C-alpha positions as a Markdown table, in Angstrom:
| # | Residue | x | y | z |
|---|---|---|---|---|
| 1 | Unk | -8.1 | -29.7 | 48.3 |
| 2 | Unk | -11.1 | -28.7 | 50.4 |
| 3 | Unk | -10.3 | -24.9 | 49.5 |
| 4 | Unk | -10.1 | -25.8 | 45.8 |
| 5 | Unk | -13.4 | -27.6 | 45.9 |
| 6 | Unk | -15.1 | -24.7 | 47.6 |
| 7 | Unk | -13.8 | -22.3 | 45.0 |
| 8 | Unk | -15.7 | -24.6 | 42.4 |
| 9 | Unk | -13.3 | -24.4 | 39.6 |
| 10 | Unk | -14.9 | -24.9 | 36.2 |
| 11 | Unk | -13.5 | -25.6 | 32.8 |
| 12 | Unk | -15.2 | -23.5 | 30.0 |
| 13 | Unk | -14.6 | -24.3 | 26.3 |
| 14 | Unk | -15.9 | -21.4 | 24.3 |
| 15 | Unk | -15.6 | -20.7 | 20.6 |
| 16 | Unk | -16.5 | -17.6 | 18.5 |
| 17 | Unk | -17.7 | -17.9 | 15.0 |
| 18 | Unk | -17.3 | -15.2 | 12.4 |
| 19 | Unk | -19.1 | -15.3 | 9.1 |
| 20 | Unk | -17.0 | -14.1 | 6.2 |
| 21 | Unk | -18.7 | -12.4 | 3.3 |
| 22 | Unk | -16.4 | -14.0 | 0.7 |
| 23 | Unk | -14.8 | -10.7 | -0.3 |
| 24 | Unk | -11.0 | -10.4 | 0.0 |
| 25 | Unk | -9.5 | -7.0 | 0.0 |
| 26 | Unk | -5.9 | -5.9 | 0.0 |
| 27 | Unk | -5.1 | -2.2 | 0.9 |
| 28 | Unk | -2.0 | -0.9 | -0.7 |
| 29 | Unk | -0.9 | 2.2 | 1.0 |
| 30 | Unk | 1.9 | 4.7 | -0.1 |
| 31 | Unk | 4.3 | 5.5 | 2.7 |
| 32 | Unk | 6.9 | 7.5 | 0.7 |
| 33 | Unk | 8.2 | 10.8 | 2.0 |
| 34 | Unk | 5.9 | 12.9 | -0.1 |
| 35 | Unk | 3.0 | 11.5 | 2.2 |
| 36 | Unk | 4.4 | 13.9 | 4.7 |
| 37 | Unk | 3.0 | 16.9 | 2.9 |
| 38 | Unk | 0.6 | 18.9 | 5.1 |
| 39 | Unk | -2.1 | 19.6 | 2.7 |
| 40 | Unk | -5.0 | 18.2 | 4.9 |
| 41 | Unk | -6.8 | 19.2 | 8.1 |
| 42 | Unk | -7.8 | 16.6 | 10.7 |
| 43 | Unk | -9.7 | 17.8 | 13.7 |
| 44 | Unk | -9.1 | 21.5 | 12.7 |
| 45 | Unk | -5.3 | 20.9 | 12.8 |
| 46 | Unk | -2.8 | 20.5 | 9.8 |
| 47 | Unk | -2.3 | 16.8 | 9.2 |
| 48 | Unk | 0.0 | 14.9 | 6.7 |
| 49 | Unk | -1.3 | 12.7 | 4.0 |
| 50 | Unk | -0.5 | 9.4 | 5.7 |
| 51 | Unk | -2.3 | 10.5 | 9.0 |
| 52 | Unk | -5.5 | 11.3 | 7.0 |
| 53 | Unk | -5.1 | 8.1 | 4.9 |
| 54 | Unk | -4.8 | 5.9 | 8.1 |
| 55 | Unk | -7.9 | 7.5 | 9.6 |
| 56 | Unk | -9.9 | 6.9 | 6.5 |
| 57 | Unk | -8.6 | 3.3 | 6.2 |
| 58 | Unk | -9.4 | 2.6 | 9.8 |
| 59 | Unk | -13.1 | 3.6 | 9.2 |
| 60 | Unk | -13.1 | 1.5 | 6.0 |
| 61 | Unk | -12.0 | -1.5 | 8.0 |
| 62 | Unk | -14.5 | -0.9 | 10.7 |
| 63 | Unk | -17.2 | -0.7 | 8.0 |
| 64 | Unk | -16.3 | -4.2 | 6.6 |
| 65 | Unk | -16.4 | -6.5 | 9.6 |
| 66 | Unk | -17.1 | -9.7 | 7.4 |
| 67 | Unk | -14.4 | -9.2 | 4.8 |
| 68 | Unk | -10.9 | -10.6 | 4.9 |
| 69 | Unk | -8.6 | -7.7 | 4.6 |
| 70 | Unk | -4.8 | -7.4 | 4.3 |
| 71 | Unk | -2.5 | -4.4 | 4.2 |
| 72 | Unk | 0.6 | -3.7 | 2.0 |
| 73 | Unk | 2.7 | -0.6 | 2.5 |
| 74 | Unk | 5.0 | 0.6 | -0.2 |
| 75 | Unk | 7.6 | 3.3 | -0.9 |
| 76 | Unk | 10.6 | 2.3 | -3.0 |
| 77 | Unk | 9.4 | -1.3 | -2.6 |
| 78 | Unk | 6.4 | -3.1 | -1.0 |
| 79 | Unk | 6.3 | -4.9 | 2.3 |
| 80 | Unk | 3.6 | -6.9 | 4.0 |
| 81 | Unk | 2.0 | -5.2 | 7.0 |
| 82 | Unk | -0.8 | -7.8 | 7.5 |
| 83 | Unk | -1.9 | -10.9 | 5.5 |
| 84 | Unk | -5.6 | -11.3 | 4.9 |
| 85 | Unk | -7.5 | -11.6 | 8.0 |
| 86 | Unk | -10.8 | -11.4 | 9.8 |
| 87 | Unk | -9.2 | -10.3 | 13.0 |
| 88 | Unk | -9.7 | -6.6 | 12.2 |
| 89 | Unk | -8.5 | -5.4 | 15.7 |
| 90 | Unk | -5.1 | -6.9 | 15.1 |
| 91 | Unk | -5.2 | -5.5 | 11.5 |
| 92 | Unk | -5.9 | -1.9 | 12.8 |
| 93 | Unk | -3.1 | -2.2 | 15.4 |
| 94 | Unk | -0.6 | -2.9 | 12.5 |
| 95 | Unk | -2.1 | 0.0 | 10.5 |
| 96 | Unk | -1.4 | 2.3 | 13.4 |
| 97 | Unk | 2.2 | 1.1 | 13.5 |
| 98 | Unk | 2.7 | 1.8 | 9.7 |
| 99 | Unk | 5.1 | 4.7 | 9.4 |
| 100 | Unk | 7.0 | 6.6 | 6.8 |
| 101 | Unk | 10.7 | 5.7 | 6.4 |
| 102 | Unk | 10.7 | 2.0 | 7.0 |
| 103 | Unk | 12.0 | 1.2 | 3.5 |
| 104 | Unk | 13.9 | 3.2 | 0.9 |
| 105 | Unk | 12.1 | 6.1 | -0.5 |
| 106 | Unk | 10.3 | 6.1 | -3.9 |
| 107 | Unk | 6.9 | 5.5 | -5.3 |
| 108 | Unk | 6.8 | 1.9 | -6.7 |
| 109 | Unk | 3.2 | 1.9 | -7.7 |
| 110 | Unk | 3.4 | -1.0 | -10.2 |
| 111 | Unk | 5.4 | -3.2 | -8.0 |
| 112 | Unk | 3.1 | -2.6 | -5.0 |
| 113 | Unk | 0.1 | -3.4 | -7.1 |
| 114 | Unk | 1.8 | -6.7 | -8.4 |
| 115 | Unk | 2.5 | -7.6 | -4.8 |
| 116 | Unk | -1.0 | -6.9 | -3.7 |
| 117 | Unk | -2.5 | -8.9 | -6.6 |
| 118 | Unk | -0.2 | -11.8 | -5.8 |
| 119 | Unk | -1.7 | -11.9 | -2.3 |
| 120 | Unk | -5.0 | -12.7 | -3.9 |
| 121 | Unk | -4.0 | -14.9 | -6.7 |
| 122 | Unk | -4.8 | -18.2 | -5.1 |
| 123 | Unk | -7.7 | -17.0 | -3.1 |
| 124 | Unk | -11.1 | -18.6 | -3.8 |
| 125 | Unk | -13.2 | -15.5 | -2.7 |
| 126 | Unk | -16.2 | -14.5 | -4.7 |
| 127 | Unk | -14.7 | -11.1 | -5.1 |
| 128 | Unk | -11.0 | -10.1 | -4.9 |
| 129 | Unk | -10.1 | -6.4 | -4.7 |
| 130 | Unk | -7.1 | -4.1 | -4.4 |
| 131 | Unk | -7.5 | -0.6 | -3.1 |
| 132 | Unk | -4.3 | 1.4 | -4.0 |
| 133 | Unk | -3.9 | 4.7 | -2.3 |
| 134 | Unk | -1.0 | 6.9 | -3.5 |
| 135 | Unk | -0.1 | 10.6 | -3.7 |
| 136 | Unk | 2.6 | 10.4 | -6.5 |
| 137 | Unk | 3.9 | 9.2 | -9.7 |
| 138 | Unk | 5.4 | 5.8 | -10.4 |
| 139 | Unk | 9.2 | 6.3 | -10.1 |
| 140 | Unk | 10.6 | 3.1 | -8.6 |
| 141 | Unk | 10.3 | -0.7 | -8.8 |
| 142 | Unk | 10.6 | -3.1 | -11.6 |
| 143 | Unk | 7.1 | -3.5 | -12.7 |
| 144 | Unk | 5.1 | -0.9 | -14.7 |
| 145 | Unk | 1.7 | 0.0 | -13.3 |
| 146 | Unk | 0.1 | -0.9 | -16.7 |
| 147 | Unk | 1.6 | -4.4 | -16.6 |
| 148 | Unk | 0.4 | -5.0 | -13.1 |
| 149 | Unk | -3.0 | -3.9 | -14.2 |
| 150 | Unk | -3.1 | -6.4 | -17.0 |
| 151 | Unk | -2.0 | -9.2 | -14.6 |
| 152 | Unk | -4.8 | -8.1 | -12.2 |
| 153 | Unk | -7.4 | -8.3 | -14.9 |
| 154 | Unk | -6.2 | -11.7 | -16.1 |
| 155 | Unk | -6.6 | -13.0 | -12.5 |
| 156 | Unk | -10.0 | -11.5 | -12.0 |
| 157 | Unk | -8.8 | -8.9 | -9.4 |
| 158 | Unk | -10.4 | -5.5 | -9.5 |
| 159 | Unk | -8.3 | -2.3 | -8.5 |
| 160 | Unk | -9.6 | 0.8 | -7.2 |
| 161 | Unk | -7.1 | 3.6 | -7.2 |
| 162 | Unk | -7.2 | 6.6 | -4.7 |
| 163 | Unk | -5.2 | 9.8 | -5.1 |
| 164 | Unk | -4.2 | 11.5 | -1.7 |
| 165 | Unk | -3.2 | 15.1 | -2.0 |
| 166 | Unk | -3.3 | 18.0 | -4.4 |
| 167 | Unk | -1.7 | 18.9 | -7.8 |
| 168 | Unk | 0.4 | 22.0 | -7.6 |
| 169 | Unk | 2.2 | 23.1 | -4.4 |
| 170 | Unk | 1.9 | 21.9 | -0.8 |
| 171 | Unk | 3.6 | 22.5 | 2.6 |
| 172 | Unk | 6.1 | 19.7 | 3.1 |
| 173 | Unk | 8.3 | 19.3 | 6.3 |
| 174 | Unk | 12.0 | 19.2 | 5.6 |
| 175 | Unk | 15.1 | 18.9 | 7.7 |
| 176 | Unk | 17.9 | 21.4 | 7.0 |
| 177 | Unk | 21.7 | 20.9 | 7.3 |
| 178 | Unk | 21.5 | 21.8 | 11.1 |
| 179 | Unk | 19.0 | 19.2 | 11.8 |
| 180 | Unk | 16.1 | 21.7 | 12.2 |
| 181 | Unk | 12.6 | 20.8 | 10.9 |
| 182 | Unk | 10.8 | 23.4 | 8.9 |
| 183 | Unk | 8.0 | 23.6 | 6.4 |
| 184 | Unk | 8.5 | 24.8 | 2.8 |
| 185 | Unk | 6.2 | 24.9 | -0.1 |
| 186 | Unk | 7.1 | 22.1 | -2.6 |
| 187 | Unk | 5.8 | 21.1 | -6.1 |
| 188 | Unk | 3.6 | 18.0 | -5.8 |
| 189 | Unk | 2.0 | 15.9 | -8.5 |
| 190 | Unk | -0.7 | 13.2 | -8.5 |
| 191 | Unk | -0.5 | 11.0 | -11.6 |
| 192 | Unk | -4.3 | 10.7 | -12.5 |
| 193 | Unk | -3.3 | 9.6 | -16.0 |
| 194 | Unk | -1.9 | 6.5 | -14.7 |
| 195 | Unk | -4.2 | 5.7 | -11.8 |
| 196 | Unk | -7.3 | 6.1 | -14.0 |
| 197 | Unk | -6.5 | 3.6 | -16.7 |
| 198 | Unk | -5.0 | 1.1 | -14.1 |
| 199 | Unk | -8.4 | 1.0 | -12.3 |
| 200 | Unk | -10.4 | 1.0 | -15.6 |
| 201 | Unk | -8.2 | -1.9 | -17.1 |
| 202 | Unk | -9.5 | -4.1 | -14.2 |
| 203 | Unk | -13.2 | -3.0 | -14.0 |
| 204 | Unk | -12.5 | -0.8 | -10.9 |
| 205 | Unk | -12.6 | 3.0 | -10.6 |
| 206 | Unk | -10.3 | 5.9 | -9.9 |
């Protein structure tokens, strides 16, 4: 007891307050196989679209310390990576773990947008935003992008769409029958004709 007393133990009750800005943001990120295309450079080295997107998103999160941010990833269907949170360190850890191939392949833009909007539907934030980043054309899911955009507008959610990649040809890694990985030039396409009106329908921008 004397030893414990000499150590002078103290109980400290500490709290940390974070002031939110009232802006809720859901980031919807494409993780389909086409995001493996190597048409970017990062630090002077070839980088795939998802690597570059994650770097940009990480900087975006860092620059919005007072906003609640959530993360939805999608390919053939969407899945929740992180709910809306002010714990951005935890959010960025989950972003880092986001990978290609966790769900069936495809690009379900409309379904991903609808899922993201649903995350914001009952929030009372002064501003609710979806940032949707994709490199392809809607070819999966049960909801058309135009229908999802109409739902977003009706609920007062603004959508900003971002295209990652180039139109034309891009180097894409593939695995041959022997299991060897090699890079081939493949035809790629970004559907600006869909992404632009989806954003404009909600008061956002492409």
